[in-house]
Amino acid sequence: MKIQRILLATDFSPCARSAYVAAAEIAHRFRARVELVHVLEWQHREFALLDDLPEGSALEDLCQQRVARMRHETATPVFRGLEVDIRLLGGHGAGAVCAYAETSGADLVVLASHGYSGFKHFVLGSFAERVVRHSPVPVLVFKDGPRGQKEFQLERILFPCDFSPLSLEALDAIRLLGRVSNPHVTIAHVWKNPPYRAASGRADTRAAILGKLQRFGDRELDHIDHECRLLEGDPASLIVAAAEAGEMDVICMATHGWTGLRHMLLGSVAEKVVRGARCPVLTVRPHEEKFRVSTDYLTDPKTFLAGWPPR
């Protein structure tokens, strides 16, 4: 993983602006370019590209207004000392951002989330969660609020890991962050459905899992300060609670990128964490060939149970 080009999505709202400081901080640390992107949604399907708009049309006037507003945004002190480009996208929300991320050579998408829940989330959905689900590049999501305006810290990182090939996709991102900071990483494994055992047997199994987790951390993060934790229960809620209790600066985790029926039935732990966490969440989606391996790991019981629990 590298960070040379950052897409910063905005709708000009105070919520969207809460991610500006962090995006600028990351750009400074990695000497990356920032591209401020805004999606202009419209129903004129005959205009596939904004460059195709007829001169003098009302839509062209609207585009010019949005471009002027984007230039105004980039002139704020937050972006001082950075190379900041602007890009007005035509299309439909999260899909337009993800499509542009794939074709533009972006390394990271940064955006803020309103944090809708309950009925409002059911009706309006979440732009951030849809980007997390479909983006081909890592996505860093900030929750709307005062915290998003502060300097982006990397001192405490929570890394949820289930030992699957999928969860390991986040390792490259953690190692990269470790090059520009000196973080303490908490590797957390959630034991979702621990089998009923006698107290002694249960303790032995916990110790074996923690041992495997520690060996994994020592091997994969040997130059980064880290600790291991074993949690029992619902993954998403426990990850959010652990991040809050540990005052984590960021949660770094992989996402399946499920869509359609599978997403509707199984949901996404990553999206639930994005919705519930108060700290920033960095999600990494595997490449297609690795995604197939990860899917097999999760759906084939023989593959999943091989060597588990650890001896």
Short mmCIF file of C-alpha atoms in Angstrom, two decimals:
data_model
loop_
_atom_site.label_atom_id
_atom_site.label_comp_id
_atom_site.label_asym_id
_atom_site.label_seq_id
_atom_site.Cartn_x
_atom_site.Cartn_y
_atom_site.Cartn_z
CA MET A 1 0.00 0.00 0.00
CA LYS A 2 1.13 3.54 -0.72
CA ILE A 3 -0.40 6.98 -0.18
CA GLN A 4 0.51 9.40 -2.95
CA ARG A 5 -2.93 10.55 -4.06
CA ILE A 6 -5.83 11.20 -1.70
CA LEU A 7 -9.44 11.70 -2.78
CA LEU A 8 -11.24 13.91 -0.28
CA ALA A 9 -15.00 13.75 -0.80
CA THR A 10 -17.12 16.75 0.12
CA ASP A 11 -20.67 18.02 -0.09
CA PHE A 12 -19.62 21.36 1.50
CA SER A 13 -21.46 20.53 4.72
CA PRO A 14 -19.90 21.05 8.17
CA CYS A 15 -19.86 17.26 8.45
CA ALA A 16 -17.78 16.88 5.28
CA ARG A 17 -15.39 19.61 6.40
CA SER A 18 -14.68 17.67 9.61
CA ALA A 19 -12.42 15.39 7.53
CA TYR A 20 -10.39 18.19 5.93
CA VAL A 21 -7.87 18.56 8.75
CA ALA A 22 -7.11 14.84 8.82
CA ALA A 23 -6.79 14.57 5.04
CA ALA A 24 -4.35 17.49 5.05
CA GLU A 25 -2.37 15.96 7.92
CA ILE A 26 -2.06 12.64 6.09
CA ALA A 27 -1.03 14.43 2.89
CA HIS A 28 1.70 16.28 4.76
CA ARG A 29 2.99 13.10 6.39
CA PHE A 30 3.14 11.15 3.14
CA ARG A 31 3.86 14.10 0.82
CA ALA A 32 0.75 13.21 -1.11
CA ARG A 33 -1.51 15.20 -3.41
CA VAL A 34 -5.09 15.91 -2.39
CA GLU A 35 -7.94 15.90 -4.86
CA LEU A 36 -11.14 17.45 -3.55
CA VAL A 37 -14.06 15.69 -5.22
CA HIS A 38 -17.72 16.63 -5.27
CA VAL A 39 -20.56 14.71 -6.89
CA LEU A 40 -23.20 16.63 -8.80
CA GLU A 41 -26.19 14.31 -9.01
CA TRP A 42 -28.62 14.82 -11.83
CA GLN A 43 -31.13 12.84 -13.90
CA HIS A 44 -29.93 13.79 -17.40
CA ARG A 45 -28.58 10.41 -18.45
CA GLU A 46 -27.69 11.68 -21.91
CA PHE A 47 -24.79 13.59 -20.36
CA ALA A 48 -22.35 10.83 -19.47
CA LEU A 49 -19.58 13.33 -18.79
CA LEU A 50 -19.75 16.83 -17.44
CA ASP A 51 -17.54 17.89 -20.35
CA ASP A 52 -20.43 17.00 -22.71
CA LEU A 53 -22.80 19.60 -21.29
CA PRO A 54 -24.21 22.04 -23.87
CA GLU A 55 -22.82 25.54 -23.51
CA GLY A 56 -25.10 27.97 -21.73
CA SER A 57 -27.33 25.30 -20.20
CA ALA A 58 -28.68 25.59 -16.69
CA LEU A 59 -26.72 22.49 -15.76
CA GLU A 60 -23.49 24.05 -17.00
CA ASP A 61 -24.17 27.11 -14.85
CA LEU A 62 -24.69 24.84 -11.85
CA CYS A 63 -21.42 23.06 -12.58
CA GLN A 64 -19.57 26.35 -12.71
CA GLN A 65 -21.06 27.35 -9.36
CA ARG A 66 -19.94 24.08 -7.75
CA VAL A 67 -16.45 24.40 -9.23
CA ALA A 68 -16.18 27.93 -7.84
CA ARG A 69 -17.24 26.65 -4.44
CA MET A 70 -14.65 23.88 -4.56
CA ARG A 71 -11.93 26.40 -5.36
CA HIS A 72 -13.07 28.42 -2.39
CA GLU A 73 -12.79 25.33 -0.18
CA THR A 74 -9.23 24.61 -1.29
CA ALA A 75 -8.20 28.18 -0.44
CA THR A 76 -8.78 27.63 3.27
CA PRO A 77 -5.75 27.57 5.60
CA VAL A 78 -6.26 23.85 6.21
CA PHE A 79 -4.66 23.04 2.85
CA ARG A 80 -1.78 25.51 3.06
CA GLY A 81 1.44 24.02 1.70
CA LEU A 82 -0.30 21.20 -0.17
CA GLU A 83 -1.01 20.51 -3.81
CA VAL A 84 -4.78 20.37 -4.02
CA ASP A 85 -6.71 19.64 -7.21
CA ILE A 86 -10.47 19.72 -7.68
CA ARG A 87 -12.73 17.34 -9.56
CA LEU A 88 -16.45 17.69 -10.13
CA LEU A 89 -18.02 14.29 -10.75
CA GLY A 90 -21.32 13.60 -12.44
CA GLY A 91 -23.35 10.60 -11.37
CA HIS A 92 -24.92 9.17 -8.30
CA GLY A 93 -23.27 9.66 -4.94
CA ALA A 94 -21.05 6.89 -3.63
CA GLY A 95 -21.01 5.08 -6.96
CA ALA A 96 -19.46 8.07 -8.70
CA VAL A 97 -16.76 8.41 -6.03
CA CYS A 98 -15.89 4.70 -6.17
CA ALA A 99 -15.78 4.65 -9.97
CA TYR A 100 -13.49 7.66 -10.03
CA ALA A 101 -11.27 6.16 -7.33
CA GLU A 102 -10.80 3.10 -9.52
CA THR A 103 -9.96 4.98 -12.72
CA SER A 104 -7.96 7.89 -11.29
CA GLY A 105 -5.20 5.96 -9.58
CA ALA A 106 -6.18 7.12 -6.10
CA ASP A 107 -4.55 5.43 -3.12
CA LEU A 108 -6.98 6.52 -0.40
CA VAL A 109 -10.48 7.96 -0.09
CA VAL A 110 -11.12 10.24 2.89
CA LEU A 111 -14.62 11.33 3.91
CA ALA A 112 -16.82 12.09 6.88
CA SER A 113 -19.97 10.31 8.00
CA HIS A 114 -23.10 11.91 9.43
CA GLY A 115 -23.48 8.88 11.66
CA TYR A 116 -27.17 8.34 10.98
CA SER A 117 -28.82 5.57 12.95
CA GLY A 118 -32.28 4.17 13.47
CA PHE A 119 -35.05 5.28 11.15
CA LYS A 120 -33.01 8.03 9.49
CA HIS A 121 -30.30 5.51 8.59
CA PHE A 122 -32.94 3.10 7.26
CA VAL A 123 -34.50 5.77 5.03
CA LEU A 124 -31.45 7.74 3.93
CA GLY A 125 -28.76 5.08 4.18
CA SER A 126 -25.16 6.13 4.56
CA PHE A 127 -22.97 7.60 1.85
CA ALA A 128 -19.88 6.58 3.84
CA GLU A 129 -20.99 2.98 4.25
CA ARG A 130 -21.72 2.64 0.54
CA VAL A 131 -18.27 3.96 -0.29
CA VAL A 132 -16.75 1.49 2.18
CA ARG A 133 -18.71 -1.34 0.55
CA HIS A 134 -17.74 -0.56 -3.05
CA SER A 135 -14.45 1.36 -3.02
CA PRO A 136 -11.55 -0.49 -4.67
CA VAL A 137 -9.06 1.50 -2.56
CA PRO A 138 -8.80 1.96 1.23
CA VAL A 139 -11.32 4.34 2.80
CA LEU A 140 -10.77 6.48 5.90
CA VAL A 141 -14.04 7.58 7.49
CA PHE A 142 -14.41 10.28 10.14
CA LYS A 143 -17.47 10.73 12.30
CA ASP A 144 -19.05 14.17 12.26
CA GLY A 145 -18.24 16.17 15.36
CA PRO A 146 -15.55 18.18 17.12
CA ARG A 147 -13.09 15.27 17.06
CA GLY A 148 -12.86 15.44 13.28
CA GLN A 149 -11.48 18.98 13.49
CA LYS A 150 -8.50 17.96 15.61
CA GLU A 151 -5.12 16.82 14.40
CA PHE A 152 -5.19 13.26 13.13
CA GLN A 153 -3.28 11.11 15.61
CA LEU A 154 -1.79 7.66 15.02
CA GLU A 155 -0.60 6.78 18.50
CA ARG A 156 -3.19 4.05 19.20
CA ILE A 157 -4.45 1.71 16.47
CA LEU A 158 -7.03 -1.04 16.92
CA PHE A 159 -6.61 -3.92 14.48
CA PRO A 160 -9.51 -6.46 14.49
CA CYS A 161 -8.20 -9.80 13.22
CA ASP A 162 -9.92 -13.17 12.73
CA PHE A 163 -6.87 -14.87 11.13
CA SER A 164 -8.65 -15.08 7.77
CA PRO A 165 -6.81 -14.01 4.59
CA LEU A 166 -9.31 -11.15 4.43
CA SER A 167 -8.45 -9.61 7.80
CA LEU A 168 -4.74 -9.72 6.95
CA GLU A 169 -5.33 -7.20 4.15
CA ALA A 170 -5.20 -4.44 6.73
CA LEU A 171 -1.65 -5.31 7.76
CA ASP A 172 -0.03 -3.37 4.91
CA ALA A 173 -1.94 -0.27 5.96
CA ILE A 174 -0.83 -0.65 9.58
CA ARG A 175 2.80 -1.12 8.57
CA LEU A 176 2.55 1.97 6.36
CA LEU A 177 1.14 4.06 9.20
CA GLY A 178 3.93 2.75 11.39
CA ARG A 179 6.51 4.32 9.09
CA VAL A 180 5.31 7.85 9.77
CA SER A 181 4.49 7.44 13.45
CA ASN A 182 5.32 5.26 16.42
CA PRO A 183 1.94 3.66 17.12
CA HIS A 184 0.85 1.13 19.69
CA VAL A 185 -1.30 -1.49 17.95
CA THR A 186 -3.93 -3.52 19.77
CA ILE A 187 -4.66 -6.73 17.87
CA ALA A 188 -8.17 -7.84 18.81
CA HIS A 189 -9.72 -11.21 17.98
CA VAL A 190 -13.43 -11.66 18.61
CA TRP A 191 -14.55 -15.13 19.63
CA LYS A 192 -18.10 -14.83 18.35
CA ASN A 193 -19.57 -18.19 19.38
CA PRO A 194 -17.29 -19.75 21.99
CA PRO A 195 -18.23 -23.41 22.57
CA TYR A 196 -19.59 -24.39 25.95
CA ARG A 197 -16.81 -26.09 27.88
CA ALA A 198 -15.85 -26.76 31.45
CA ALA A 199 -14.10 -23.83 33.06
CA SER A 200 -10.67 -25.43 32.82
CA GLY A 201 -11.13 -26.40 29.17
CA ARG A 202 -12.40 -22.95 28.29
CA ALA A 203 -9.41 -21.32 29.96
CA ASP A 204 -7.04 -23.60 28.06
CA THR A 205 -8.69 -22.71 24.76
CA ARG A 206 -8.53 -18.98 25.53
CA ALA A 207 -4.85 -19.31 26.37
CA ALA A 208 -4.23 -21.18 23.11
CA ILE A 209 -6.01 -18.51 21.05
CA LEU A 210 -4.12 -15.72 22.79
CA GLY A 211 -0.88 -17.59 22.16
CA LYS A 212 -1.64 -17.86 18.47
CA LEU A 213 -2.58 -14.19 18.38
CA GLN A 214 0.67 -13.20 20.10
CA ARG A 215 2.77 -15.28 17.71
CA PHE A 216 0.92 -13.73 14.81
CA GLY A 217 1.57 -10.21 16.10
CA ASP A 218 5.25 -10.91 16.77
CA ARG A 219 5.66 -12.24 13.24
CA GLU A 220 3.68 -9.63 11.29
CA LEU A 221 4.32 -6.50 13.38
CA ASP A 222 7.75 -7.28 14.74
CA HIS A 223 8.98 -3.67 14.54
CA ILE A 224 5.77 -2.11 15.88
CA ASP A 225 4.74 -1.98 19.53
CA HIS A 226 1.67 -4.19 19.96
CA GLU A 227 -0.51 -6.14 22.36
CA CYS A 228 -3.22 -8.77 21.92
CA ARG A 229 -6.75 -9.02 23.24
CA LEU A 230 -9.38 -11.75 23.02
CA LEU A 231 -13.02 -10.66 23.12
CA GLU A 232 -16.17 -12.78 23.26
CA GLY A 233 -19.48 -11.80 21.69
CA ASP A 234 -20.76 -9.74 18.78
CA PRO A 235 -17.80 -8.53 16.65
CA ALA A 236 -19.03 -5.08 15.60
CA SER A 237 -20.26 -3.95 19.01
CA LEU A 238 -17.16 -5.27 20.78
CA ILE A 239 -14.80 -3.58 18.31
CA VAL A 240 -16.60 -0.27 18.81
CA ALA A 241 -16.56 -0.69 22.60
CA ALA A 242 -12.86 -1.63 22.62
CA ALA A 243 -11.99 1.42 20.54
CA GLU A 244 -13.93 3.66 22.91
CA ALA A 245 -12.48 2.12 26.07
CA GLY A 246 -8.93 2.26 24.72
CA GLU A 247 -9.34 5.79 23.34
CA MET A 248 -8.11 4.55 19.97
CA ASP A 249 -7.05 7.06 17.35
CA VAL A 250 -8.10 4.83 14.46
CA ILE A 251 -9.57 1.39 13.77
CA CYS A 252 -7.86 -0.34 10.86
CA MET A 253 -9.71 -3.33 9.42
CA ALA A 254 -10.52 -5.19 6.23
CA THR A 255 -13.97 -5.38 4.65
CA HIS A 256 -15.55 -8.13 2.58
CA GLY A 257 -17.13 -5.67 0.17
CA TRP A 258 -20.25 -7.83 -0.03
CA THR A 259 -23.11 -6.52 -2.14
CA GLY A 260 -26.58 -7.66 -3.13
CA LEU A 261 -28.24 -10.59 -1.38
CA ARG A 262 -25.13 -11.64 0.55
CA HIS A 263 -24.79 -8.15 2.02
CA MET A 264 -28.49 -8.05 2.89
CA LEU A 265 -28.36 -11.42 4.68
CA LEU A 266 -24.94 -11.25 6.34
CA GLY A 267 -24.34 -7.54 6.64
CA SER A 268 -20.88 -6.13 7.09
CA VAL A 269 -18.95 -5.89 10.34
CA ALA A 270 -16.86 -3.07 8.85
CA GLU A 271 -19.93 -0.99 7.97
CA LYS A 272 -21.41 -1.51 11.44
CA VAL A 273 -18.12 -0.38 12.95
CA VAL A 274 -18.07 2.69 10.69
CA ARG A 275 -21.60 3.48 11.84
CA GLY A 276 -20.95 3.01 15.54
CA ALA A 277 -17.34 4.06 16.13
CA ARG A 278 -16.58 7.56 17.35
CA CYS A 279 -12.96 7.40 16.17
CA PRO A 280 -11.87 7.29 12.50
CA VAL A 281 -12.10 3.93 10.73
CA LEU A 282 -9.73 2.86 7.95
CA THR A 283 -11.14 0.03 5.83
CA VAL A 284 -9.24 -1.99 3.26
CA ARG A 285 -10.96 -4.08 0.62
CA PRO A 286 -9.02 -7.00 -0.90
CA HIS A 287 -8.34 -7.38 -4.59
CA GLU A 288 -10.75 -9.62 -6.48
CA GLU A 289 -8.48 -12.68 -6.53
CA LYS A 290 -7.86 -12.39 -2.78
CA PHE A 291 -11.54 -11.72 -2.20
CA ARG A 292 -12.40 -15.12 -3.68
CA VAL A 293 -9.96 -16.82 -1.34
CA SER A 294 -11.41 -14.98 1.64
CA THR A 295 -14.95 -15.91 0.64
CA ASP A 296 -13.99 -19.58 0.41
CA TYR A 297 -12.43 -19.34 3.84
CA LEU A 298 -15.65 -18.07 5.33
CA THR A 299 -18.12 -20.33 3.53
CA ASP A 300 -16.29 -23.68 3.45
CA PRO A 301 -16.60 -25.25 6.92
CA LYS A 302 -13.69 -27.62 6.30
CA THR A 303 -11.41 -24.73 5.44
CA PHE A 304 -12.61 -22.63 8.34
CA LEU A 305 -12.34 -25.37 10.96
CA ALA A 306 -8.97 -26.73 9.85
CA GLY A 307 -6.59 -26.21 12.72
CA TRP A 308 -9.20 -24.40 14.80
CA PRO A 309 -9.24 -23.96 17.71
CA PRO A 310 -5.44 -23.86 17.90
CA ARG A 311 -3.77 -26.61 19.90
#
